[in-house]
Amino acid sequence: MSPNPVRDVSADREPLPAPSSPTTAGPKRLRFRQPVWWLFAYIPAVVPAAIVIAIAATLLEASHLHNFGAAFFGLTFNSSTNQFGMLVFIVGSLLTAIPALLLSMGIGLGIAIASTTYLPRYLARILDPFVDLLAGIPSVVYGIWAFVVVAPIFGLVLNPWAVEHLSFVPGFAGNSLSPTTAGYGLPISIFVLTLMALPITTLLIRDALQSIPKDLWESGLALGATRWEVVRRVSLRQGSRGIWSAAFLGFGRAMGETVAVAMVIGSTAKLPTNVYDVTYTMASFMFETLDAAYGNSLYLSALAELALVLLAITFAVNLVGRRLVAHIYAEQVAGL
Amino acid sequence: MATNEGPNERIDPADDLRRGETWGLRWRTGFDRWMGLLLPLLFAVAILPIADLVYFISAKAVPTLSWHVVTSYSDYQAHDTLGVPLMTTFLFMALATSIAVVLGLFGGIAAAEFLPERAAGWVRMSANLLAGMPSVIVGYFGYFAFVLYFGWGLSFIAGVFTLAFFMTPYVYRTADLAFSSIPRPIREAAYGSGAKPVQYILRVGAPIAFPQILTGVFLAMAIGVGETAPIILTTQPGLLVPSTVFQPAVFMTYLIWTGFSQPAGSVALTLAYQAAFFIIVVVLALNIVVRVVAGRFRKRLQGLYQ
């Protein structure tokens, strides 16, 4: 009997899977007959996880946690006596990131409400891309602009005004030791960080407000509420998850920002004594001092530990923030 | 409460106004109107800085630019020329983008098509974490892993790999998203008519997902070309275009980082402005292309669904 010239394709196929109930139908996954295909399919797919693990493992290996514990969370930083207390930088990061986050959340809320509620749609469509464009400007370009253009404004106008008029507020009274006239220090760092966190917070809040069902909006208006009252009592409550995620992701961005802050923070390893003072943040300190640490193994290990702490903070913050908006795995968010 | 109302009480909406509630009503509507006027002004907080920034950098850089500045490959520090940094940055970007595209594209497609759902969720989360990671940490990773442990030294190749790892999650996420969002009927039609996975990916999925993947690649490039920390921590600046991968090389952002605090009129500061100008032009161009392509893609996808 001559073999059938038409190849029997049914032998190549896997048997059909048992029909699943329509309610549990997810995207169907492919299976492979030959194990070699697994290599091509599964190994590239886990690349991001592998990179994350590699980064954490490398930093752990580089630090060996030689300097951890009380020495790490000390206030004294002096490389000539091998005292690497890193609390100054953690405090500096928080002192810049938290005010910047609050400011950018406030401005972001305002912009998002204006764009979704008050502006005519054609105007919102023209103006919204400008906010998104803020995310595209590189950090180092922000830095040089802030250093040359904005720092004199802070040093010659805003800081002296605040010293004169706000000195009754604790911390706002300047002293001769702090370089208020140069303009570098906490206020301009907060300004730059606010600008850099603004696109994330605005985008996520806008997304949250836009995803609220039209019915809720209309029923609110029909009950006699003004637009503002509907926004405050309906939209902001319904969209609270998105707004919280904006806060978390914006905080992660502000904590991790490196170069722009390094250019304007003043780069001095001390706790600020007033609100105009120079200090350091974790990221900018790590960036500027890696060269100096070369050859000193304890110094390098202390820096790697600081990197691990920053990594842990940004991981935790990003994890919570992303979980809150897990349903929007959208291309817009992918851009941030 | 309705039960407390006497049977003879008049129910008239105008009662509110007669009892003096006009103040509350006026206050509420007036507040709403003021919000409508004031909140849009906050857009100025975003638009004024970006306008001033672009204007300032352009005003400083454009008068100093000439054909000679961009094409001369001599020592850039001595002659105030950008040929070497431009060329080296192009090499950096070309290599790093290639690596990131290979890793991200294969990975994203595999995660969308092959990885079990639970594992895909974990990997997506790690891609998000990687994209949210501070650039200085990626730079530290590159320094400890490539420069010290691999022994590559502060070299071109260490910078390329660090930058590539920084760019990978952006390509990965858009590739994953593009393939995940292909309508199910199309997938089922392809597999139902006997396509093998590779055939489906190349002949059916790729043409649909291509524009979106392209936006991801452009986005990664726009982010990569402005990155400073990953490159500076892993690469020593060189005065010439590197001839081997282990030589020092200069990246555009390095010029800004070294020049920003120099006195006005100095060569370093001029170079910094010029570099910032080129970076802004590239980044804005890439962003605009991304927007245009993404807009067309959305229209196309809408056509697919209908």
JSON list of N, CA and C in Angstrom, two decimals, chain B residues 137-171:
[
{"chain": "B", "resi": 137, "resn": "ILE", "atom": "N", "xyz": [20.68, 53.92, 40.23]},
{"chain": "B", "resi": 137, "resn": "ILE", "atom": "CA", "xyz": [20.82, 52.53, 40.68]},
{"chain": "B", "resi": 137, "resn": "ILE", "atom": "C", "xyz": [21.23, 51.65, 39.51]},
{"chain": "B", "resi": 138, "resn": "VAL", "atom": "N", "xyz": [20.66, 51.91, 38.35]},
{"chain": "B", "resi": 138, "resn": "VAL", "atom": "CA", "xyz": [21.09, 51.16, 37.16]},
{"chain": "B", "resi": 138, "resn": "VAL", "atom": "C", "xyz": [22.57, 51.46, 36.89]},
{"chain": "B", "resi": 139, "resn": "GLY", "atom": "N", "xyz": [22.95, 52.73, 37.08]},
{"chain": "B", "resi": 139, "resn": "GLY", "atom": "CA", "xyz": [24.35, 53.08, 36.92]},
{"chain": "B", "resi": 139, "resn": "GLY", "atom": "C", "xyz": [25.25, 52.33, 37.89]},
{"chain": "B", "resi": 140, "resn": "TYR", "atom": "N", "xyz": [24.82, 52.20, 39.15]},
{"chain": "B", "resi": 140, "resn": "TYR", "atom": "CA", "xyz": [25.60, 51.46, 40.14]},
{"chain": "B", "resi": 140, "resn": "TYR", "atom": "C", "xyz": [25.71, 50.00, 39.74]},
{"chain": "B", "resi": 141, "resn": "PHE", "atom": "N", "xyz": [24.59, 49.44, 39.27]},
{"chain": "B", "resi": 141, "resn": "PHE", "atom": "CA", "xyz": [24.62, 48.06, 38.81]},
{"chain": "B", "resi": 141, "resn": "PHE", "atom": "C", "xyz": [25.64, 47.90, 37.69]},
{"chain": "B", "resi": 142, "resn": "GLY", "atom": "N", "xyz": [25.62, 48.82, 36.71]},
{"chain": "B", "resi": 142, "resn": "GLY", "atom": "CA", "xyz": [26.58, 48.74, 35.62]},
{"chain": "B", "resi": 142, "resn": "GLY", "atom": "C", "xyz": [28.01, 48.86, 36.11]},
{"chain": "B", "resi": 143, "resn": "TYR", "atom": "N", "xyz": [28.21, 49.74, 37.09]},
{"chain": "B", "resi": 143, "resn": "TYR", "atom": "CA", "xyz": [29.56, 49.94, 37.62]},
{"chain": "B", "resi": 143, "resn": "TYR", "atom": "C", "xyz": [30.06, 48.68, 38.30]},
{"chain": "B", "resi": 144, "resn": "PHE", "atom": "N", "xyz": [29.25, 48.13, 39.20]},
{"chain": "B", "resi": 144, "resn": "PHE", "atom": "CA", "xyz": [29.72, 46.96, 39.95]},
{"chain": "B", "resi": 144, "resn": "PHE", "atom": "C", "xyz": [29.78, 45.72, 39.05]},
{"chain": "B", "resi": 145, "resn": "ALA", "atom": "N", "xyz": [28.78, 45.55, 38.17]},
{"chain": "B", "resi": 145, "resn": "ALA", "atom": "CA", "xyz": [28.73, 44.32, 37.38]},
{"chain": "B", "resi": 145, "resn": "ALA", "atom": "C", "xyz": [29.70, 44.39, 36.20]},
{"chain": "B", "resi": 146, "resn": "PHE", "atom": "N", "xyz": [29.56, 45.40, 35.35]},
{"chain": "B", "resi": 146, "resn": "PHE", "atom": "CA", "xyz": [30.34, 45.41, 34.11]},
{"chain": "B", "resi": 146, "resn": "PHE", "atom": "C", "xyz": [31.74, 45.95, 34.32]},
{"chain": "B", "resi": 147, "resn": "VAL", "atom": "N", "xyz": [31.83, 47.07, 35.05]},
{"chain": "B", "resi": 147, "resn": "VAL", "atom": "CA", "xyz": [33.14, 47.73, 35.18]},
{"chain": "B", "resi": 147, "resn": "VAL", "atom": "C", "xyz": [34.05, 46.93, 36.10]},
{"chain": "B", "resi": 148, "resn": "LEU", "atom": "N", "xyz": [33.52, 46.52, 37.29]},
{"chain": "B", "resi": 148, "resn": "LEU", "atom": "CA", "xyz": [34.40, 45.86, 38.26]},
{"chain": "B", "resi": 148, "resn": "LEU", "atom": "C", "xyz": [34.44, 44.34, 38.07]},
{"chain": "B", "resi": 149, "resn": "TYR", "atom": "N", "xyz": [33.27, 43.67, 38.15]},
{"chain": "B", "resi": 149, "resn": "TYR", "atom": "CA", "xyz": [33.30, 42.20, 38.14]},
{"chain": "B", "resi": 149, "resn": "TYR", "atom": "C", "xyz": [33.67, 41.64, 36.78]},
{"chain": "B", "resi": 150, "resn": "PHE", "atom": "N", "xyz": [33.10, 42.20, 35.72]},
{"chain": "B", "resi": 150, "resn": "PHE", "atom": "CA", "xyz": [33.46, 41.71, 34.38]},
{"chain": "B", "resi": 150, "resn": "PHE", "atom": "C", "xyz": [34.82, 42.24, 33.94]},
{"chain": "B", "resi": 151, "resn": "GLY", "atom": "N", "xyz": [35.31, 43.25, 34.63]},
{"chain": "B", "resi": 151, "resn": "GLY", "atom": "CA", "xyz": [36.63, 43.77, 34.30]},
{"chain": "B", "resi": 151, "resn": "GLY", "atom": "C", "xyz": [36.68, 44.56, 33.01]},
{"chain": "B", "resi": 152, "resn": "TRP", "atom": "N", "xyz": [35.57, 45.11, 32.58]},
{"chain": "B", "resi": 152, "resn": "TRP", "atom": "CA", "xyz": [35.59, 45.88, 31.33]},
{"chain": "B", "resi": 152, "resn": "TRP", "atom": "C", "xyz": [36.17, 47.28, 31.54]},
{"chain": "B", "resi": 153, "resn": "GLY", "atom": "N", "xyz": [36.29, 47.70, 32.79]},
{"chain": "B", "resi": 153, "resn": "GLY", "atom": "CA", "xyz": [36.77, 49.05, 33.05]},
{"chain": "B", "resi": 153, "resn": "GLY", "atom": "C", "xyz": [35.72, 50.09, 32.67]},
{"chain": "B", "resi": 154, "resn": "LEU", "atom": "N", "xyz": [36.07, 51.37, 32.89]},
{"chain": "B", "resi": 154, "resn": "LEU", "atom": "CA", "xyz": [35.14, 52.46, 32.54]},
{"chain": "B", "resi": 154, "resn": "LEU", "atom": "C", "xyz": [35.19, 52.64, 31.03]},
{"chain": "B", "resi": 155, "resn": "SER", "atom": "N", "xyz": [34.41, 51.84, 30.31]},
{"chain": "B", "resi": 155, "resn": "SER", "atom": "CA", "xyz": [34.59, 51.77, 28.86]},
{"chain": "B", "resi": 155, "resn": "SER", "atom": "C", "xyz": [33.27, 51.97, 28.13]},
{"chain": "B", "resi": 156, "resn": "PHE", "atom": "N", "xyz": [33.39, 52.15, 26.83]},
{"chain": "B", "resi": 156, "resn": "PHE", "atom": "CA", "xyz": [32.25, 52.30, 25.94]},
{"chain": "B", "resi": 156, "resn": "PHE", "atom": "C", "xyz": [31.25, 51.16, 26.12]},
{"chain": "B", "resi": 157, "resn": "ILE", "atom": "N", "xyz": [31.75, 49.92, 26.14]},
{"chain": "B", "resi": 157, "resn": "ILE", "atom": "CA", "xyz": [30.85, 48.77, 26.13]},
{"chain": "B", "resi": 157, "resn": "ILE", "atom": "C", "xyz": [30.09, 48.67, 27.45]},
{"chain": "B", "resi": 158, "resn": "ALA", "atom": "N", "xyz": [30.74, 49.04, 28.55]},
{"chain": "B", "resi": 158, "resn": "ALA", "atom": "CA", "xyz": [30.03, 49.01, 29.84]},
{"chain": "B", "resi": 158, "resn": "ALA", "atom": "C", "xyz": [28.87, 50.00, 29.81]},
{"chain": "B", "resi": 159, "resn": "GLY", "atom": "N", "xyz": [29.12, 51.18, 29.24]},
{"chain": "B", "resi": 159, "resn": "GLY", "atom": "CA", "xyz": [28.05, 52.18, 29.14]},
{"chain": "B", "resi": 159, "resn": "GLY", "atom": "C", "xyz": [26.93, 51.70, 28.24]},
{"chain": "B", "resi": 160, "resn": "VAL", "atom": "N", "xyz": [27.30, 51.05, 27.13]},
{"chain": "B", "resi": 160, "resn": "VAL", "atom": "CA", "xyz": [26.28, 50.57, 26.19]},
{"chain": "B", "resi": 160, "resn": "VAL", "atom": "C", "xyz": [25.36, 49.57, 26.87]},
{"chain": "B", "resi": 161, "resn": "PHE", "atom": "N", "xyz": [25.94, 48.61, 27.61]},
{"chain": "B", "resi": 161, "resn": "PHE", "atom": "CA", "xyz": [25.11, 47.59, 28.23]},
{"chain": "B", "resi": 161, "resn": "PHE", "atom": "C", "xyz": [24.25, 48.16, 29.35]},
{"chain": "B", "resi": 162, "resn": "THR", "atom": "N", "xyz": [24.83, 49.08, 30.12]},
{"chain": "B", "resi": 162, "resn": "THR", "atom": "CA", "xyz": [24.04, 49.70, 31.18]},
{"chain": "B", "resi": 162, "resn": "THR", "atom": "C", "xyz": [22.85, 50.46, 30.60]},
{"chain": "B", "resi": 163, "resn": "LEU", "atom": "N", "xyz": [23.13, 51.23, 29.54]},
{"chain": "B", "resi": 163, "resn": "LEU", "atom": "CA", "xyz": [22.05, 51.99, 28.90]},
{"chain": "B", "resi": 163, "resn": "LEU", "atom": "C", "xyz": [21.01, 51.04, 28.31]},
{"chain": "B", "resi": 164, "resn": "ALA", "atom": "N", "xyz": [21.47, 49.93, 27.72]},
{"chain": "B", "resi": 164, "resn": "ALA", "atom": "CA", "xyz": [20.54, 48.98, 27.11]},
{"chain": "B", "resi": 164, "resn": "ALA", "atom": "C", "xyz": [19.62, 48.39, 28.17]},
{"chain": "B", "resi": 165, "resn": "PHE", "atom": "N", "xyz": [20.19, 48.04, 29.33]},
{"chain": "B", "resi": 165, "resn": "PHE", "atom": "CA", "xyz": [19.36, 47.48, 30.40]},
{"chain": "B", "resi": 165, "resn": "PHE", "atom": "C", "xyz": [18.37, 48.51, 30.89]},
{"chain": "B", "resi": 166, "resn": "PHE", "atom": "N", "xyz": [18.79, 49.78, 30.85]},
{"chain": "B", "resi": 166, "resn": "PHE", "atom": "CA", "xyz": [17.87, 50.84, 31.28]},
{"chain": "B", "resi": 166, "resn": "PHE", "atom": "C", "xyz": [16.71, 50.99, 30.30]},
{"chain": "B", "resi": 167, "resn": "MET", "atom": "N", "xyz": [16.97, 50.77, 29.02]},
{"chain": "B", "resi": 167, "resn": "MET", "atom": "CA", "xyz": [15.95, 51.00, 27.99]},
{"chain": "B", "resi": 167, "resn": "MET", "atom": "C", "xyz": [15.05, 49.78, 27.78]},
{"chain": "B", "resi": 168, "resn": "THR", "atom": "N", "xyz": [15.55, 48.60, 28.15]},
{"chain": "B", "resi": 168, "resn": "THR", "atom": "CA", "xyz": [14.81, 47.36, 27.84]},
{"chain": "B", "resi": 168, "resn": "THR", "atom": "C", "xyz": [13.36, 47.36, 28.32]},
{"chain": "B", "resi": 169, "resn": "PRO", "atom": "N", "xyz": [13.06, 47.73, 29.58]},
{"chain": "B", "resi": 169, "resn": "PRO", "atom": "CA", "xyz": [11.67, 47.58, 30.02]},
{"chain": "B", "resi": 169, "resn": "PRO", "atom": "C", "xyz": [10.67, 48.37, 29.19]},
{"chain": "B", "resi": 170, "resn": "TYR", "atom": "N", "xyz": [11.08, 49.51, 28.63]},
{"chain": "B", "resi": 170, "resn": "TYR", "atom": "CA", "xyz": [10.15, 50.30, 27.84]},
{"chain": "B", "resi": 170, "resn": "TYR", "atom": "C", "xyz": [9.76, 49.57, 26.56]},
{"chain": "B", "resi": 171, "resn": "VAL", "atom": "N", "xyz": [10.77, 48.98, 25.88]},
{"chain": "B", "resi": 171, "resn": "VAL", "atom": "CA", "xyz": [10.45, 48.21, 24.68]},
{"chain": "B", "resi": 171, "resn": "VAL", "atom": "C", "xyz": [9.63, 46.98, 25.05]}
]
